[in-house]
Coordinates of C-alpha atoms in Angstrom, one line a residue:
Chain G
M36 CA 86.1 117.3 -50.7
K37 CA 89.7 117.8 -51.3
R38 CA 90.5 117.8 -55.1
D39 CA 93.9 118.3 -56.4
G40 CA 94.6 118.9 -60.2
K41 CA 95.4 115.3 -60.7
T42 CA 92.1 114.0 -59.4
I43 CA 90.4 116.6 -61.5
R44 CA 92.1 115.7 -64.9
L45 CA 91.3 111.8 -63.8
A46 CA 87.7 112.9 -63.3
A47 CA 87.5 114.5 -66.7
W48 CA 89.1 111.6 -68.4
L49 CA 86.6 109.3 -66.6
A50 CA 83.4 111.7 -67.7
A51 CA 84.8 111.9 -71.1
A52 CA 85.2 108.2 -71.3
S53 CA 81.6 107.3 -70.2
I54 CA 80.5 109.7 -72.5
V55 CA 82.5 107.9 -75.4
F56 CA 81.4 104.6 -74.3
G57 CA 77.6 105.6 -74.0
A58 CA 77.8 107.3 -77.2
A59 CA 79.4 104.3 -79.0
E60 CA 76.5 102.3 -77.7
N61 CA 74.1 104.9 -79.3
H62 CA 76.2 104.5 -82.3
A63 CA 75.6 100.7 -82.4
A64 CA 71.7 101.5 -82.3
D65 CA 72.0 104.0 -85.3
N66 CA 70.9 102.7 -88.6
P67 CA 72.9 104.1 -91.4
R68 CA 69.6 103.9 -93.5
D69 CA 67.4 105.7 -91.3
I70 CA 66.1 109.0 -93.1
L71 CA 67.3 112.2 -91.9
I72 CA 64.8 115.2 -92.7
I73 CA 66.9 118.1 -93.7
V74 CA 66.6 121.7 -94.4
N75 CA 68.9 124.3 -95.6
L76 CA 71.1 126.1 -93.1
G77 CA 69.6 129.2 -93.1
A78 CA 66.1 128.4 -92.7
S79 CA 64.5 129.2 -89.4
V80 CA 61.7 126.6 -89.5
G81 CA 60.7 126.2 -85.9
D82 CA 59.5 122.7 -85.0
V83 CA 58.3 120.6 -87.9
T84 CA 56.2 117.5 -87.9
I85 CA 56.1 114.5 -90.5
D86 CA 52.5 115.5 -91.4
Q87 CA 53.9 119.1 -92.2
V88 CA 56.8 117.2 -94.2
R89 CA 54.4 115.5 -96.0
D90 CA 52.3 118.5 -96.8
I91 CA 55.1 120.3 -98.3
F92 CA 56.3 117.3 -100.5
L93 CA 52.4 117.1 -101.7
K94 CA 52.4 120.9 -102.1
K95 CA 49.3 121.3 -99.7
R96 CA 52.0 123.6 -97.8
T97 CA 53.9 126.1 -99.7
D98 CA 55.7 128.1 -97.2
W99 CA 57.4 127.4 -93.5
G100 CA 54.9 129.6 -91.8
S101 CA 57.4 132.6 -91.7
G102 CA 56.9 133.8 -95.4
L103 CA 60.0 131.6 -96.4
S104 CA 59.1 129.3 -99.2
A105 CA 59.2 125.5 -98.7
V106 CA 61.0 123.9 -101.3
P107 CA 60.6 120.2 -101.6
V108 CA 63.4 118.4 -103.2
H109 CA 63.1 115.0 -104.2
A110 CA 65.9 112.1 -104.6
R111 CA 65.8 110.6 -108.3
K112 CA 62.9 108.8 -108.9
G113 CA 63.9 104.8 -108.5
S114 CA 66.4 105.5 -106.1
P115 CA 66.3 103.4 -102.8
L116 CA 66.2 106.6 -101.2
R117 CA 63.4 108.0 -102.8
R118 CA 61.6 104.7 -102.1
D119 CA 62.3 104.5 -98.5
F120 CA 61.1 108.3 -98.1
L121 CA 57.8 107.5 -100.1
E122 CA 57.0 104.2 -98.0
H123 CA 58.1 105.8 -94.4
V124 CA 57.2 109.4 -94.7
L125 CA 54.6 110.3 -97.6
K126 CA 53.0 106.6 -96.9
I127 CA 52.7 106.0 -100.7
S128 CA 54.1 103.9 -103.5
Q129 CA 55.5 105.4 -106.4
D130 CA 52.9 104.8 -108.7
Q131 CA 50.6 106.5 -106.3
E132 CA 52.7 109.5 -106.1
D133 CA 53.1 109.4 -109.9
E134 CA 49.2 109.3 -110.1
Y135 CA 48.9 112.1 -107.5
W136 CA 51.0 114.3 -109.5
A137 CA 49.3 113.4 -112.7
K138 CA 45.9 114.8 -111.1
M139 CA 47.5 117.7 -109.4
T140 CA 49.1 118.9 -113.0
I141 CA 45.6 118.5 -114.5
R142 CA 44.0 120.4 -111.7
F143 CA 46.4 123.1 -110.5
G144 CA 49.3 123.1 -113.6
F145 CA 52.2 122.8 -111.4
P146 CA 54.5 119.9 -111.6
G147 CA 56.0 117.8 -108.7
P148 CA 59.3 118.6 -106.6
P149 CA 62.4 118.9 -108.8
E150 CA 64.8 115.9 -108.4
F151 CA 68.4 116.0 -107.6
A152 CA 71.0 113.2 -107.4
N153 CA 72.6 114.6 -104.3
T154 CA 69.8 116.0 -102.2
L155 CA 72.3 117.0 -99.4
K156 CA 73.9 119.5 -102.1
A157 CA 70.8 120.5 -103.2
V158 CA 69.6 121.6 -99.6
F159 CA 72.8 123.2 -99.0
R160 CA 72.4 125.6 -101.9
L161 CA 68.7 126.1 -102.2
R162 CA 67.1 128.4 -99.3
G163 CA 63.9 127.1 -97.9
A164 CA 64.9 123.7 -99.2
V165 CA 63.7 120.6 -97.3
S166 CA 64.7 117.0 -98.3
Y167 CA 66.1 113.8 -96.8
V168 CA 69.2 111.6 -97.0
Y169 CA 70.2 108.4 -95.3
R170 CA 72.1 108.9 -92.0
G171 CA 75.2 107.0 -93.5
E172 CA 75.3 109.8 -96.1
Y173 CA 74.6 112.8 -94.1
K174 CA 77.6 115.2 -93.6
E175 CA 77.5 117.2 -90.3
G176 CA 77.3 121.0 -90.9
V177 CA 76.1 120.9 -94.4
A178 CA 72.3 120.9 -93.6
K179 CA 70.1 121.2 -90.6
V180 CA 68.5 117.8 -89.3
L181 CA 64.5 118.3 -88.5
F182 CA 64.1 115.0 -87.4
V183 CA 65.0 111.2 -87.9
V184 CA 62.7 108.7 -89.5
P185 CA 63.9 105.3 -88.7
V186 CA 63.9 102.5 -91.3
D187 CA 63.7 99.1 -90.1
Chain C
M250 CA 78.5 109.6 -89.4
G251 CA 77.6 108.0 -86.2
F252 CA 81.1 108.1 -85.0
L253 CA 80.9 112.0 -85.9
T254 CA 78.1 112.3 -83.6
V255 CA 80.0 110.5 -80.9
L256 CA 82.9 113.0 -81.5
V257 CA 80.5 116.2 -81.4
M258 CA 79.3 114.7 -78.1
L259 CA 82.8 114.5 -76.9
A260 CA 84.0 117.6 -77.8
P261 CA 82.5 119.8 -74.9
A262 CA 83.1 117.1 -72.6
A263 CA 86.8 117.3 -73.2
T264 CA 86.8 121.0 -72.5
I265 CA 84.8 120.7 -69.5
P266 CA 85.8 123.7 -67.2
Q267 CA 87.2 122.3 -63.9
G268 CA 84.5 123.8 -61.5
E269 CA 81.7 121.8 -63.5
T270 CA 83.6 118.4 -63.1
S271 CA 82.1 117.1 -59.9
A272 CA 78.5 116.9 -61.4
V273 CA 79.5 115.0 -64.4
V274 CA 81.8 112.7 -62.3
D275 CA 78.9 112.1 -59.9
A276 CA 76.7 110.5 -62.7
G277 CA 79.5 108.2 -63.3
V278 CA 82.6 107.3 -61.2
T279 CA 83.2 109.7 -58.1
A280 CA 86.5 111.2 -57.6
E281 CA 86.5 109.6 -54.6
E282 CA 86.3 106.0 -56.2
A283 CA 89.0 106.9 -58.3
E284 CA 91.3 108.1 -55.5
T285 CA 90.4 104.6 -53.6
G286 CA 91.9 102.8 -56.3
Q287 CA 88.6 101.4 -57.5
V288 CA 89.8 102.0 -61.3
K289 CA 92.9 100.5 -62.2
P290 CA 95.8 102.6 -63.6
E291 CA 95.9 100.4 -66.8
D292 CA 92.2 101.1 -67.4
L293 CA 92.8 104.9 -66.9
K294 CA 95.7 104.4 -69.5
K295 CA 93.7 102.7 -72.1
M296 CA 90.9 105.2 -71.5
R297 CA 93.1 108.1 -72.1
R298 CA 94.6 106.5 -75.3
E299 CA 91.1 106.2 -76.6
I300 CA 90.3 109.7 -75.7
E301 CA 93.4 111.1 -77.6
A302 CA 92.5 108.9 -80.5
A303 CA 88.9 110.0 -80.8
N304 CA 90.1 113.7 -80.0
K305 CA 92.4 112.9 -83.4
E306 CA 89.4 111.6 -85.1
L307 CA 87.3 114.7 -84.2
G308 CA 90.1 117.0 -85.8
K309 CA 90.0 114.9 -89.1
L310 CA 86.3 115.1 -89.1
R311 CA 85.8 118.8 -88.4
Q312 CA 88.7 119.3 -91.1
E313 CA 86.5 117.4 -93.6
V314 CA 83.2 119.0 -92.8
E315 CA 85.2 122.3 -93.7
E316 CA 86.6 121.0 -96.8
V317 CA 83.1 119.9 -97.8
R318 CA 81.5 123.2 -97.0
S319 CA 84.0 125.2 -98.7
E320 CA 83.7 122.9 -101.6
L321 CA 79.9 123.5 -101.7
K322 CA 80.5 127.4 -101.3
E323 CA 82.8 127.3 -104.3
K324 CA 80.1 125.8 -106.4
D325 CA 77.4 128.0 -105.2
N326 CA 77.1 129.8 -108.6
E327 CA 77.1 126.4 -110.6
D328 CA 74.2 124.6 -111.3
L329 CA 74.0 121.3 -109.4
T330 CA 72.6 119.0 -111.8
G331 CA 71.0 121.3 -114.5
E332 CA 67.9 121.7 -112.6
A333 CA 68.2 124.9 -110.9
Q334 CA 65.1 125.7 -108.9
F335 CA 64.2 129.3 -109.5
E336 CA 65.5 130.0 -112.5
P337 CA 63.0 130.7 -115.2
S338 CA 61.6 127.4 -116.2
L339 CA 58.7 126.2 -118.3
D340 CA 57.0 122.9 -118.0
I341 CA 54.7 121.6 -120.9
S342 CA 51.9 118.9 -120.0
G343 CA 48.4 118.2 -121.2
F344 CA 45.9 115.5 -122.1
F345 CA 43.7 114.2 -124.8
D346 CA 41.1 111.7 -125.3
L347 CA 39.6 109.5 -127.9
T348 CA 35.9 108.7 -127.2
F349 CA 33.7 106.2 -128.9
Y350 CA 29.9 106.6 -128.3
K351 CA 26.7 104.9 -129.7
N352 CA 23.3 106.3 -128.7
F353 CA 20.2 104.2 -129.1
I354 CA 17.4 107.1 -129.8
P355 CA 13.8 106.1 -130.5
E356 CA 12.4 107.2 -133.4
N357 CA 9.9 109.8 -131.6
H358 CA 12.2 110.8 -129.1
I359 CA 12.4 114.5 -128.2
V360 CA 16.0 114.8 -128.7
K361 CA 16.2 112.7 -132.0
H362 CA 18.2 114.7 -134.7
F363 CA 19.7 116.8 -132.0
F364 CA 22.3 114.0 -130.9
P365 CA 23.9 111.5 -133.4
D366 CA 22.5 108.0 -133.3
V367 CA 25.1 106.4 -135.3
S368 CA 28.0 105.0 -133.6
T369 CA 30.9 107.7 -133.8
F370 CA 34.5 108.5 -132.7
A371 CA 35.0 111.9 -131.3
M372 CA 38.2 113.9 -130.0
Q373 CA 36.8 116.1 -127.6
N374 CA 39.7 116.9 -125.5
L375 CA 43.0 118.1 -126.3
N376 CA 44.5 120.4 -123.8
L377 CA 48.0 121.8 -123.5
Y378 CA 49.4 123.2 -120.1
F379 CA 52.2 125.7 -120.0
Y380 CA 53.5 126.4 -116.5
S381 CA 56.4 128.7 -115.2
R382 CA 57.6 129.2 -112.0
M383 CA 59.3 132.5 -112.3
T384 CA 60.5 133.1 -108.4
E385 CA 59.8 131.5 -105.0
S386 CA 56.2 133.0 -104.9
L387 CA 55.2 134.1 -108.8
S388 CA 54.1 131.9 -111.5
A389 CA 52.4 131.8 -114.8
F390 CA 50.1 129.1 -115.9
I391 CA 48.2 128.8 -119.3
E392 CA 46.0 125.9 -120.5
L393 CA 44.8 125.8 -124.0
K394 CA 41.8 123.7 -125.5
F395 CA 42.3 122.8 -129.0
T396 CA 39.2 121.8 -131.1
F397 CA 38.5 120.8 -134.5
L398 CA 35.3 122.9 -134.0
P399 CA 33.9 125.1 -135.2
N400 CA 34.3 123.3 -138.6
G401 CA 31.1 121.3 -139.3
S402 CA 29.2 122.3 -136.3
E403 CA 25.5 123.0 -136.3
T404 CA 24.2 126.4 -135.2
G405 CA 20.6 127.2 -134.5
I406 CA 19.9 125.0 -131.4
R407 CA 21.2 127.7 -129.0
D408 CA 19.0 130.5 -130.3
F409 CA 15.7 128.4 -129.7
D410 CA 15.3 129.1 -133.4
V411 CA 12.4 126.3 -133.5
T412 CA 9.3 127.2 -135.1
K413 CA 6.3 125.1 -136.6
H414 CA 8.2 125.2 -139.8
G415 CA 10.9 123.3 -138.5
L416 CA 14.4 124.0 -137.1
T417 CA 16.9 125.6 -139.5
L418 CA 20.2 124.1 -138.6
K419 CA 23.3 125.6 -140.4
R420 CA 26.7 123.8 -140.6
T421 CA 29.6 126.0 -140.0
D422 CA 32.2 125.9 -142.5
S423 CA 35.7 126.8 -141.7
T424 CA 37.5 125.3 -144.5
A425 CA 40.3 127.2 -146.2
T426 CA 41.8 126.4 -149.7
D427 CA 45.4 126.8 -150.4
P428 CA 45.4 129.0 -153.4
L429 CA 48.9 127.2 -154.6
T430 CA 47.7 123.6 -154.5
L431 CA 44.1 123.6 -153.8
E432 CA 44.5 121.5 -151.1
E433 CA 41.8 122.2 -148.6
Y434 CA 42.2 122.4 -144.6
D435 CA 39.5 122.2 -141.9
L436 CA 40.4 124.9 -139.6
G437 CA 39.6 124.4 -135.9
G438 CA 39.9 126.5 -133.0
V439 CA 41.6 127.1 -129.7
I440 CA 39.8 127.9 -126.3
I441 CA 41.8 129.5 -123.4
E442 CA 40.6 127.7 -120.5
R443 CA 43.0 129.2 -118.0
A444 CA 45.8 132.1 -118.6
Q445 CA 46.7 133.5 -115.1
L446 CA 49.5 135.1 -113.3
E447 CA 49.7 133.8 -109.5
W448 CA 51.3 135.5 -106.6
R449 CA 51.6 133.1 -103.4
P450 CA 53.6 134.4 -100.8
S451 CA 52.6 132.5 -98.2
N452 CA 49.9 129.7 -97.4
Y453 CA 47.6 131.8 -96.0
F454 CA 46.9 134.5 -98.9
G455 CA 47.8 134.3 -102.9
I456 CA 46.1 136.0 -105.7
I457 CA 45.6 135.0 -109.2
A458 CA 45.2 137.7 -112.0
G459 CA 43.4 136.5 -115.4
R460 CA 41.4 133.9 -116.6
F461 CA 40.9 131.2 -114.0
L462 CA 38.8 128.1 -113.4
T463 CA 35.6 129.2 -110.9
P464 CA 36.7 127.3 -107.9
F465 CA 33.5 125.4 -107.3
G466 CA 32.9 121.7 -106.8
I467 CA 35.1 118.6 -107.7
W468 CA 34.1 118.1 -111.2
N469 CA 35.0 121.5 -112.4
T470 CA 38.4 121.4 -111.2
D471 CA 39.2 118.1 -112.0
H472 CA 37.8 118.5 -115.5
G473 CA 40.7 116.0 -117.1
P474 CA 39.7 113.0 -118.5
T475 CA 42.4 111.0 -116.7
V476 CA 41.1 112.4 -113.5
I477 CA 37.4 112.3 -113.8
I478 CA 35.8 109.0 -113.3
P479 CA 33.2 108.5 -115.9
I480 CA 33.2 109.6 -119.8
R481 CA 29.8 111.7 -119.5
Y482 CA 29.7 115.0 -117.7
P483 CA 27.0 115.9 -115.3
N484 CA 24.4 118.3 -116.6
F485 CA 25.2 121.4 -114.8
Q486 CA 28.7 121.2 -116.1
I487 CA 27.3 120.7 -119.5
Y488 CA 24.8 123.6 -119.2
H489 CA 27.1 125.8 -117.5
D490 CA 25.0 126.7 -114.8
M491 CA 27.8 127.9 -112.9
P492 CA 30.2 129.9 -115.1
L493 CA 33.1 127.4 -115.3
A494 CA 35.6 130.0 -115.6
Q495 CA 35.9 133.8 -115.1
T496 CA 38.2 136.7 -116.1
G497 CA 39.3 138.8 -113.2
L498 CA 41.0 138.1 -109.7
E499 CA 40.7 135.6 -107.2
A500 CA 42.3 135.8 -103.8
F501 CA 42.7 132.4 -102.1
G502 CA 44.5 130.8 -99.0
R503 CA 45.0 127.9 -96.9
M504 CA 44.9 127.4 -93.1
F505 CA 46.0 124.4 -91.1
P506 CA 43.6 124.0 -88.2
A507 CA 45.0 120.5 -87.1
A508 CA 47.1 117.9 -88.5
N509 CA 46.0 116.6 -92.0
T510 CA 43.1 119.4 -91.8
Y511 CA 42.8 121.9 -94.1
F512 CA 40.5 125.0 -94.6
D513 CA 40.6 126.8 -97.9
W514 CA 39.0 130.3 -98.8
A515 CA 38.7 132.0 -102.2
V516 CA 37.1 135.2 -103.2
T517 CA 36.4 136.0 -106.8
V518 CA 35.8 139.2 -108.7
S519 CA 35.2 139.0 -112.1
N520 CA 33.3 140.2 -115.2
G521 CA 30.8 137.6 -114.6
R522 CA 29.0 136.1 -117.6
G523 CA 28.4 138.1 -120.8
P524 CA 28.5 137.4 -124.4
V525 CA 32.5 138.6 -124.6
E526 CA 33.0 138.4 -120.8
A527 CA 36.5 137.3 -121.6
T528 CA 37.4 140.6 -123.5
V529 CA 35.0 143.2 -122.2
D530 CA 32.3 143.7 -119.3
L531 CA 29.2 145.3 -120.9
D532 CA 28.3 146.5 -117.4
E533 CA 29.7 148.1 -114.4
N534 CA 28.4 145.3 -111.9
K535 CA 31.1 142.8 -111.2
A536 CA 30.3 139.3 -110.3
V537 CA 31.6 138.3 -106.9
G538 CA 32.2 134.7 -105.5
L539 CA 33.1 133.1 -102.2
R540 CA 34.7 129.6 -101.4
L541 CA 34.9 127.7 -98.5
K542 CA 36.4 124.3 -98.2
L543 CA 37.1 122.3 -95.3
S544 CA 38.9 119.2 -95.9
Y545 CA 40.8 116.1 -94.0
E546 CA 43.3 114.6 -96.2
S547 CA 45.6 111.8 -94.8
P548 CA 47.3 108.9 -96.8
D549 CA 44.5 106.6 -96.7
K550 CA 41.4 108.6 -96.4
T551 CA 39.9 111.9 -97.4
F552 CA 36.9 113.9 -96.3
S553 CA 36.1 117.3 -97.7
L554 CA 33.0 119.5 -97.7
G555 CA 33.0 122.9 -100.0
G556 CA 30.5 125.6 -101.0
Y557 CA 30.5 128.1 -103.6
G558 CA 28.4 131.2 -103.9
Y559 CA 28.3 133.3 -106.8
T560 CA 26.2 136.3 -108.0
G561 CA 26.6 138.5 -111.0
D562 CA 25.0 140.4 -113.9
Y563 CA 24.5 139.1 -117.4
T564 CA 24.1 142.1 -119.8
D565 CA 23.9 142.1 -123.8
T566 CA 23.6 145.3 -125.8
V567 CA 22.9 146.4 -129.2
K568 CA 24.6 149.4 -130.7
S569 CA 23.7 151.6 -133.7
V570 CA 25.4 154.2 -135.3
T571 CA 25.0 156.7 -138.0
L572 CA 27.8 158.5 -139.3
G573 CA 26.8 162.1 -140.3
G574 CA 28.4 163.8 -143.3
S575 CA 31.7 165.6 -142.8
Q576 CA 29.8 168.8 -143.6
T577 CA 27.3 168.6 -140.9
G578 CA 29.5 166.9 -138.1
T579 CA 26.5 164.9 -136.8
S580 CA 26.5 161.4 -135.8
A581 CA 24.0 159.4 -134.0
Y582 CA 24.9 156.6 -131.4
D583 CA 22.7 154.2 -129.5
E584 CA 23.4 151.5 -127.3
D585 CA 20.6 149.7 -126.0
I586 CA 20.4 146.6 -123.5
Y587 CA 19.0 143.9 -124.9
E588 CA 19.1 141.5 -122.3
K589 CA 20.2 141.8 -118.7
Y590 CA 19.4 139.4 -115.8
T591 CA 21.0 139.1 -112.3
E592 CA 21.9 135.5 -111.1
Y593 CA 22.4 133.9 -107.9
V594 CA 24.2 130.4 -107.8
G595 CA 25.2 128.4 -104.9
S596 CA 27.3 125.0 -104.9
L597 CA 27.9 122.2 -102.2
D598 CA 30.4 119.6 -102.8
L599 CA 31.2 116.6 -100.9
L600 CA 34.1 114.0 -101.3
I601 CA 34.8 110.9 -99.2
E602 CA 37.5 108.2 -100.0
L603 CA 37.9 105.3 -97.8
F604 CA 39.2 101.9 -98.2
G605 CA 39.3 102.2 -102.1
V606 CA 35.5 103.7 -101.9
R607 CA 35.3 107.2 -103.6
F608 CA 32.1 109.1 -103.1
Q609 CA 31.5 112.6 -104.5
A610 CA 28.6 114.6 -104.7
E611 CA 27.6 117.9 -105.8
Y612 CA 24.5 120.2 -105.7
L613 CA 23.9 123.3 -107.5
R614 CA 21.2 125.8 -107.5
R615 CA 20.7 129.0 -109.9
L616 CA 18.4 131.7 -110.0
V617 CA 17.9 133.8 -112.7
K618 CA 16.2 137.3 -112.5
Y619 CA 15.6 139.4 -115.5
S620 CA 15.6 143.2 -115.4
T621 CA 15.4 143.4 -119.4
R622 CA 13.9 140.3 -121.2
P623 CA 15.2 139.4 -124.6
L624 CA 12.7 138.6 -127.4
W625 CA 12.4 134.9 -127.9
Y626 CA 10.8 132.7 -130.6
F627 CA 9.0 129.7 -129.0
S628 CA 7.7 126.4 -130.7
D629 CA 4.3 127.8 -131.5
E630 CA 6.1 130.7 -133.7
T631 CA 4.8 133.3 -131.0
I632 CA 7.2 135.6 -129.9
G633 CA 7.6 136.0 -126.1
N634 CA 9.9 136.8 -123.3
P635 CA 11.3 134.1 -120.7
G636 CA 10.2 134.6 -117.2
D637 CA 12.4 134.3 -114.2
W638 CA 13.3 130.8 -113.5
V639 CA 15.2 128.5 -111.1
S640 CA 17.1 125.2 -112.0
N641 CA 18.5 122.8 -109.3
S642 CA 20.7 120.1 -110.1
A643 CA 22.6 117.1 -108.3
Y644 CA 24.9 114.1 -108.8
G645 CA 26.3 111.5 -106.7
L646 CA 29.2 109.1 -107.8
L647 CA 30.3 106.0 -106.3
A648 CA 33.7 104.3 -107.4
Y649 CA 35.2 101.4 -105.8
E650 CA 39.0 100.5 -106.6
L651 CA 39.2 96.5 -106.3
P652 CA 41.8 95.1 -104.2
L653 CA 43.7 93.3 -106.8
Q654 CA 47.2 94.5 -106.3
D655 CA 48.3 91.1 -105.5
L656 CA 46.9 89.8 -108.9
I657 CA 47.5 92.5 -111.3
G658 CA 50.0 95.0 -109.5
T659 CA 49.4 98.6 -110.1
F660 CA 46.8 97.9 -112.8
K661 CA 43.7 99.4 -111.2
I662 CA 40.1 98.5 -112.0
S663 CA 37.3 100.5 -110.5
P664 CA 33.7 99.9 -111.4
Y665 CA 31.5 103.1 -110.8
V666 CA 27.9 104.1 -110.8
M667 CA 26.4 107.7 -111.2
A668 CA 23.2 109.4 -110.7
D669 CA 22.7 112.9 -112.1
Y670 CA 19.5 114.9 -111.9
Y671 CA 18.8 118.0 -113.7
G672 CA 15.5 120.3 -113.2
E673 CA 14.4 123.9 -114.4
V674 CA 11.4 125.6 -113.0
D675 CA 9.8 128.1 -115.0
F676 CA 12.0 127.9 -117.8
S677 CA 11.6 124.7 -120.1
N678 CA 10.2 122.6 -117.2
L679 CA 12.1 119.9 -118.5
D680 CA 13.6 117.5 -115.8
A681 CA 16.4 114.9 -116.8
V682 CA 17.3 111.9 -114.9
V683 CA 20.6 110.4 -115.8
A684 CA 22.3 106.9 -114.6
I685 CA 25.7 106.0 -115.7
F686 CA 27.2 102.5 -114.7
G687 CA 30.8 101.8 -115.9
L688 CA 34.5 100.5 -115.6
N689 CA 37.3 102.7 -115.2
L690 CA 40.5 100.8 -116.0
K691 CA 44.2 102.5 -115.2
P692 CA 47.1 100.3 -116.5
V693 CA 49.6 103.2 -115.4
P694 CA 48.8 106.5 -113.8
N695 CA 48.8 108.5 -116.9
V696 CA 46.6 106.3 -119.3
V697 CA 42.8 105.6 -118.6
I698 CA 40.3 103.3 -120.4
K699 CA 36.6 103.8 -119.5
V700 CA 33.9 101.8 -120.7
E701 CA 30.2 102.8 -119.7
G702 CA 26.3 102.7 -120.3
T703 CA 24.2 105.6 -119.9
W704 CA 20.4 105.6 -119.5
A705 CA 18.4 109.1 -119.6
K706 CA 14.9 110.1 -118.9
H707 CA 13.1 112.9 -119.3
P708 CA 9.9 112.0 -117.3
D709 CA 7.9 115.5 -118.0
V710 CA 8.0 114.4 -121.8
K711 CA 4.6 112.7 -122.2
L712 CA 3.9 113.0 -125.9
Y713 CA 7.2 111.8 -127.2
E714 CA 9.3 109.1 -126.2
N715 CA 11.4 110.0 -123.4
T716 CA 14.0 107.3 -122.5
L717 CA 17.2 106.8 -124.3
W718 CA 20.3 104.4 -123.9
G719 CA 23.9 105.1 -124.6
V720 CA 27.1 102.9 -124.6
G721 CA 30.6 104.5 -124.8
A722 CA 34.4 103.8 -124.5
Q723 CA 37.3 106.3 -123.9
L724 CA 41.1 106.2 -124.0
A725 CA 42.4 109.1 -122.1
T726 CA 46.0 110.1 -121.3
S727 CA 47.9 112.6 -119.8
F728 CA 51.5 113.6 -120.3

């Protein structure tokens, strides 16, 4: 096949354009209220399942398996983000979570995860931290995305 | 954000080396199609403009990301919101309750005069927790129980000091008088329930040093009135057939055989039981225990099965010291073992939570074998020694959280029933059967109101009345 420089540039533009339009379709499907499960950039955590994230936020699991402590970070109680996370990831209500921690504190003494107004910032700073953020509020390169939890 | 993703995807494509272009083009428009004019020049110009605009946007966003990252790095030494994670912190929490109880005890019942048969309020639990997480894997935890006792409590029951002349009960008086004002204070006490340093480097292994709750069963760990469902405790908890707490070391860990499935283990080494076991062990034999538990816990169902085995020596000694004169330099010292036994205790526990139903059950068996038998006074005024003995005890608790969310929101109402059996062989031979029924009301997660009725029977007692009733209510809160 004969290919001169003009043809190759044209092909590259077409390829790029197809990626742009293809990605634009994906973009349209992305819901800014989807929840991204994020970890600190320095944490090498391997493949993580939603069950494991649930374990970490309920403190049934305390490290990532590599000796690195798993530090769950909650959004503020009462915020829409916290409510969506409880509903779609932990699959409990705020009242049920309160009751769970009331029991766990009596059994083992330790309190629930700390709360931060800006979970993205907290995860950026804390080694081993795991949290969540709305897709629409996520900034690339600040934290590592483990997986996405779609929110209807 | 979505557009950023697009641009990130675009970035490598925009810099594709020439040798790799055909494969990409094959997936969309071929070079031949482009060459034959199937793509119009005006379309290509439009695409070029869009790509250039996208590249420009990509550059802007890259710059923005760098700005955010450098901003966060600059703030790395600052507290994000005043809640730094691993700076030394202290959390204080706790619980307390107020109980109202009325026993209906027949006049000639065997326990008449041991229990109050008038209605009474009681504050039995006031526990404070102090928890500090010092590093990622190191924490300290103290649980203190405050009590109005020992002021006013009666002594003598524990020593079996019952003769045909009657039981002599002496009331402890811990009243102190302020010498300046002559105001009197009733001094209470503090019980150190737990005081432990925990190092937990991983899920699989951790270690606790100090005073810890014996990791057996369900009730002993739950132990707070806002967590346990009824007011009344099972008999083996009241009689401490298993030591409720120990002083020493506990190694523990958790493994994850499958999703939502946990295998927990713990090994305990402690002073075991003794008259002053929290402070000093009076023998060289350390008590050891092993806890194993398998559980499945998903958001809507729980199943767990566990067991704990324990063995240890109880030793009590009597010392006598005779000091010699300074001239002779002689003194005599004797330490005799007054009481010594080895005990073997095993327990099993089962918990099922499903569709609002909670069923929990525990079984406990204790074997006591004496090597030095103490002298005891018996009811016919003879003096003798206790024999080896065995106790068996078990309870089952069934509770159901009524599905009334649509009517009363988060207010929870759970009726419950519980059956409790306690039996001793070759000791008192006094079996006890207790039935409990009640309502557990939870207006908010930290407040619980309970009302319950109790029926108890000692079936082996023939000469006395052997059945009694009681009703009670309790308000408990954790904070």
